[in-house]
C-alpha positions as a Python dict, from the first residue, in 0.01 Angstrom:
ca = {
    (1, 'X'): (0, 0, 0),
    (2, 'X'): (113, 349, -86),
    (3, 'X'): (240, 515, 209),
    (4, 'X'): (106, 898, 291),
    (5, 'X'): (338, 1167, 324),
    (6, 'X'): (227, 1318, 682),
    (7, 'X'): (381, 1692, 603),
    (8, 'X'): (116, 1656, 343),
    (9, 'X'): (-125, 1703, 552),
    (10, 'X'): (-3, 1905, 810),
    (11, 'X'): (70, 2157, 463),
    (12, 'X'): (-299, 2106, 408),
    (13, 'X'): (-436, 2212, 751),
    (14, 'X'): (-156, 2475, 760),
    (15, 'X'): (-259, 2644, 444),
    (16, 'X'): (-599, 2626, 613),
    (17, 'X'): (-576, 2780, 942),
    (18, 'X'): (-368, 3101, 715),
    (19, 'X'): (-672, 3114, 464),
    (20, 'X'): (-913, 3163, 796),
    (21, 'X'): (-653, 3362, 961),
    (22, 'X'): (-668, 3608, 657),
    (23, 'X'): (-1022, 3560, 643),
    (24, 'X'): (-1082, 3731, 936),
    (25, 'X'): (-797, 3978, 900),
    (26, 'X'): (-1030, 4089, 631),
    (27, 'X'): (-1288, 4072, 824),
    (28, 'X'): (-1487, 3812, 658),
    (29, 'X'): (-1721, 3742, 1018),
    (30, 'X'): (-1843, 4093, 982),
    (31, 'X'): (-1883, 4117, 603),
    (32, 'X'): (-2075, 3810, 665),
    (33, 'X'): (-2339, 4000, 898),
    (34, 'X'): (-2331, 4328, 684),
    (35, 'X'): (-2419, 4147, 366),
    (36, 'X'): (-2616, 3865, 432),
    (37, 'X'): (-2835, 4094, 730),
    (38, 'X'): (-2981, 4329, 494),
    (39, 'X'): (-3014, 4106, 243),
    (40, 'X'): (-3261, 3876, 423),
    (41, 'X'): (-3464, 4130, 548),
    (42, 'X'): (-3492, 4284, 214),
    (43, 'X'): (-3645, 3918, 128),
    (44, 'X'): (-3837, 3846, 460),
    (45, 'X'): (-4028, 4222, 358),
    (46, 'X'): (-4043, 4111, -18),
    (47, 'X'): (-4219, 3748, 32),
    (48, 'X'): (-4476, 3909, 311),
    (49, 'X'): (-4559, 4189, 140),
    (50, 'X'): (-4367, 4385, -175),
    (51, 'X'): (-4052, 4482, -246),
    (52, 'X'): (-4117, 4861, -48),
    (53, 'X'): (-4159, 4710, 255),
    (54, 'X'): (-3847, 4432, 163),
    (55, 'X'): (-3628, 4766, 105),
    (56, 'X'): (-3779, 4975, 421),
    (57, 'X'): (-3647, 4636, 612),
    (58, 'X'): (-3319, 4624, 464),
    (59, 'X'): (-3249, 4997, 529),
    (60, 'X'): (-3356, 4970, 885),
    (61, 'X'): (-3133, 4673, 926),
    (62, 'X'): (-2832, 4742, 779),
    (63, 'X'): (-2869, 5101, 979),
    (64, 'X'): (-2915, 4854, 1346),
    (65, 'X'): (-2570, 4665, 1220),
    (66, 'X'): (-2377, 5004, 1150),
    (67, 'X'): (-2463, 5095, 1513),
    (68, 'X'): (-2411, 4771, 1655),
    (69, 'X'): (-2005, 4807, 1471),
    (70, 'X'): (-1986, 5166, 1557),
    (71, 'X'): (-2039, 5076, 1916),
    (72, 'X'): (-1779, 4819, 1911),
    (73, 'X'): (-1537, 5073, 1790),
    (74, 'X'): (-1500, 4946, 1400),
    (75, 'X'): (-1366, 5186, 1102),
    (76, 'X'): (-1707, 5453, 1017),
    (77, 'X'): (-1547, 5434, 699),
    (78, 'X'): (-1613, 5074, 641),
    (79, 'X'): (-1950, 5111, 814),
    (80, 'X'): (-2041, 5369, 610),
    (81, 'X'): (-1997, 5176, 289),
    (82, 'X'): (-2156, 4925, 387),
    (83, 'X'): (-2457, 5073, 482),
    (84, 'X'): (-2384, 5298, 124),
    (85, 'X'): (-2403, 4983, -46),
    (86, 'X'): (-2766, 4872, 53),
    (87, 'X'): (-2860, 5210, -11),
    (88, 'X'): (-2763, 5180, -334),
    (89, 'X'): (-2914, 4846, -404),
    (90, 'X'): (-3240, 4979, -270),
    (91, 'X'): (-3203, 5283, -484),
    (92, 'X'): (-3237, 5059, -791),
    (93, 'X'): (-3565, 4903, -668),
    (94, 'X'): (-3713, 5260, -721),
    (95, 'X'): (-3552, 5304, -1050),
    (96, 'X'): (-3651, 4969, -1200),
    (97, 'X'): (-3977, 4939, -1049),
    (98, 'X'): (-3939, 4577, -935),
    (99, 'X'): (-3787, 4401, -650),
    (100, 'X'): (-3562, 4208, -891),
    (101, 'X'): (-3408, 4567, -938),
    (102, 'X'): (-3241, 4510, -605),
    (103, 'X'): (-2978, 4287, -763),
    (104, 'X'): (-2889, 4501, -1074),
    (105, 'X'): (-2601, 4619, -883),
    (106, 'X'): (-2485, 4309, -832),
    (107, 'X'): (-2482, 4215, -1205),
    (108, 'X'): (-2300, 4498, -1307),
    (109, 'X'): (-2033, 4436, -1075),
    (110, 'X'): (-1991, 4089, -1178),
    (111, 'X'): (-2037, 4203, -1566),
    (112, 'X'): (-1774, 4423, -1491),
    (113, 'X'): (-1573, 4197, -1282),
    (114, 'X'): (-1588, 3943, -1572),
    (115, 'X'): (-1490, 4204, -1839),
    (116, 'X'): (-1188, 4334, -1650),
    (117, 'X'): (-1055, 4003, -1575),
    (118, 'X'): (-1090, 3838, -1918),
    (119, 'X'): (-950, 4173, -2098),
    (120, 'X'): (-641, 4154, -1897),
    (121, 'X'): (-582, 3774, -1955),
    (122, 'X'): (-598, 3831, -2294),
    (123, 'X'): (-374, 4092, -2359),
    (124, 'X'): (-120, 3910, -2146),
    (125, 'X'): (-108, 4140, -1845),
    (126, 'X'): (-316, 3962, -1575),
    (127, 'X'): (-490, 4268, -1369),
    (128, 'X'): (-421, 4000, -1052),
    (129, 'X'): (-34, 4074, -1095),
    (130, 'X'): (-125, 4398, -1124),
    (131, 'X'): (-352, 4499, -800),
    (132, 'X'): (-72, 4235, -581),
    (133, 'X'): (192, 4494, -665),
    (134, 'X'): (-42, 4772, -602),
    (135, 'X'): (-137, 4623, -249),
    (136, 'X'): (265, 4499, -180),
    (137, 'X'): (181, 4139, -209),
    (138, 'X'): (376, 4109, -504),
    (139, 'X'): (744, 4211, -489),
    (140, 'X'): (820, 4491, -755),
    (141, 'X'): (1125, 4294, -872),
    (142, 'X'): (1158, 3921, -949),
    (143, 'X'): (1423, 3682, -1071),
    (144, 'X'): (1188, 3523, -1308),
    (145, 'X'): (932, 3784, -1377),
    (146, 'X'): (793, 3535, -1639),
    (147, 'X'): (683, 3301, -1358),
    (148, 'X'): (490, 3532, -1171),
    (149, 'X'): (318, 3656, -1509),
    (150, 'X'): (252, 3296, -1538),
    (151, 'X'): (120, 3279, -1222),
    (152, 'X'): (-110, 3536, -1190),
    (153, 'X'): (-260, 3432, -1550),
    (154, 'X'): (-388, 3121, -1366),
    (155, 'X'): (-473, 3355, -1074),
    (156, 'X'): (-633, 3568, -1286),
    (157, 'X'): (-799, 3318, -1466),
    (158, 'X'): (-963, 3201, -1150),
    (159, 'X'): (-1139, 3561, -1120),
    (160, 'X'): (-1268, 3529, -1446),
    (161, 'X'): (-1437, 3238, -1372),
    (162, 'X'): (-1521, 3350, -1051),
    (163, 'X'): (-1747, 3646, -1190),
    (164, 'X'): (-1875, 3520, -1480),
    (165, 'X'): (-2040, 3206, -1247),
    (166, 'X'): (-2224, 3442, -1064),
    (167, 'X'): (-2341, 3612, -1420),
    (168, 'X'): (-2442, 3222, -1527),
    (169, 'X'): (-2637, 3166, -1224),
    (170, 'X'): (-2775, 3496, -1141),
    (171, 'X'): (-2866, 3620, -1481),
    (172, 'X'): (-3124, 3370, -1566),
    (173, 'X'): (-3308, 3391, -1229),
    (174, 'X'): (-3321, 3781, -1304),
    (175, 'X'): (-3451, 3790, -1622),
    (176, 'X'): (-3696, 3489, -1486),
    (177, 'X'): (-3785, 3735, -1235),
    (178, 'X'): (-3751, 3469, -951),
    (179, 'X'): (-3659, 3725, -702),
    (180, 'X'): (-3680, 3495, -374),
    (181, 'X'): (-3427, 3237, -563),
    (182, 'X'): (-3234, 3532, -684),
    (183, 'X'): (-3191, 3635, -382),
    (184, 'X'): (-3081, 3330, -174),
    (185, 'X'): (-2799, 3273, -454),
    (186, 'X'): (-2682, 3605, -416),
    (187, 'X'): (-2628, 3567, -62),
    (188, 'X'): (-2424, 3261, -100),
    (189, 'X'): (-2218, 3435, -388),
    (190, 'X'): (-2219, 3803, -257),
    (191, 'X'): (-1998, 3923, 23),
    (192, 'X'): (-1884, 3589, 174),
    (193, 'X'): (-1766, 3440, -132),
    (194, 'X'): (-1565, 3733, -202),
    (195, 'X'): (-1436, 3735, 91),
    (196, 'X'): (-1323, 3368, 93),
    (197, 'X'): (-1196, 3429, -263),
    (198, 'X'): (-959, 3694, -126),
    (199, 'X'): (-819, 3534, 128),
    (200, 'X'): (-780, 3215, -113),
    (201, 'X'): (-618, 3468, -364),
    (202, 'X'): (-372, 3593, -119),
    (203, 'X'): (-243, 3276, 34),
    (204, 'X'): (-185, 3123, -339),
    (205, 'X'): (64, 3405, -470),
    (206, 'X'): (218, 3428, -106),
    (207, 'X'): (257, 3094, -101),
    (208, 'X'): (427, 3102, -417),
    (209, 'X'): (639, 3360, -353),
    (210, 'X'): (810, 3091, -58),
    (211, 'X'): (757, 2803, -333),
    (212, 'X'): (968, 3052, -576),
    (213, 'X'): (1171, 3344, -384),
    (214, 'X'): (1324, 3582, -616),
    (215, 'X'): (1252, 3970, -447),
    (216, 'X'): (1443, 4278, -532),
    (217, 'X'): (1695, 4156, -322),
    (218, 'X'): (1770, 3798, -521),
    (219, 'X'): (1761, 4031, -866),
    (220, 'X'): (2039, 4249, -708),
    (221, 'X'): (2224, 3981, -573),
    (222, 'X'): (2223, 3767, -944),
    (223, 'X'): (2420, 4120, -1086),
    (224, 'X'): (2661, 4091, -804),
}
């Protein structure tokens, strides 16, 4: 019988335990509460009675959860947004009419997410190699810069699919007008899936940064 490499595993749960580690680094327990909270409420008020009354709930929620986070001493800024966001949403319900119109946001971020992704995949500069060095996760010199364009054209790759699954999914149910449905997807592909998708992003080019070292610092020393 083949015999199991243990570090295997103990790679596996390590890898893990940094994915949730960054997950709540970027806050991914309260992104969970600010978009998912709303979110149902704007439901719970669409299914009773119509999508006014779904947006008067999500308004009044997402307001309760900015104090709640104020209170325990969390960025306004971030509050702010967030409760900017479901403003926005709701804003769309009185533009379009319908309740459906409270996920038209979301479709034109992931149209646009898609489109931005797939653009820069094709014309060879993956926008994930970009927005690393932007953020400092990717070193601005590399001994193989060809490896890290490789990289991030898988990385990138996996953003491209990311958004244009939610357009696959969500698309259909909106132009079905199966709000309820529409709604329950979103909240398994909005905020926390992004989230987790972050954190997954940054652990695989950190990680292959230790798999492949080559900062500033190796480039110099190679013309010493």
């Amino acid at each position: 019988m083949e015999s199991i490499d243990p570090s295997v595993h103990i790679d596996q749960r390590s890898g893990a335990a940094e994915m949730w580690g960054k997950f709540r680094t970027l806050g991914g327990l309260g992104h969970l509460v600010d978009g998912a909270a709303p979110a149902v409420g704007f439901l719970i008020g669409y299914a009773t009675v119509d999508a006014k009354i779904g947006v008067l709930i999500a308004l009044v929620v997402a307001c309760a959860v900015a104090g709640y986070r104020l209170l325990r001493g969390d960025s306004v800024k971030v509050v702010a947004i967030s409760v900017a966001v479901v403003v926005v949403f709701s804003l769309f319900v009185g533009i379009t009419g319908e309740g459906r119109g409270f996920y038209l946001p979301d479709l034109i971020i992931c149209a646009a997410g898609t489109l931005a992704f797939g653009l820069t995949l094709l014309s060879g500069r993956p926008l994930s190699h970009w927005i690393s060095r932007k953020v400092g996760l990717e070193p601005a010199a590399h001994a193989d810069p060809q490896q890290r364009i490789r990289l991030h054209r898988r990385v990138t790759l996996a953003w491209f699919v990311f958004w244009a699954l939610h357009l696959v999914v969500m698309v259909p149910l909106y132009v079905a007008n199966q709000v309820v449905l529409l709604g329950s997807v979103a909240l398994i592909l909005g905020k926390p899936a992004l989230v987790v998708m972050l954190a997954a992003s940054w652990l695989w080019v950190r990680r292959s940064l230790n798999q492949h070292p080559g900062s500033h610092a190796a480039v110099a020393g190679s013309r010493a």
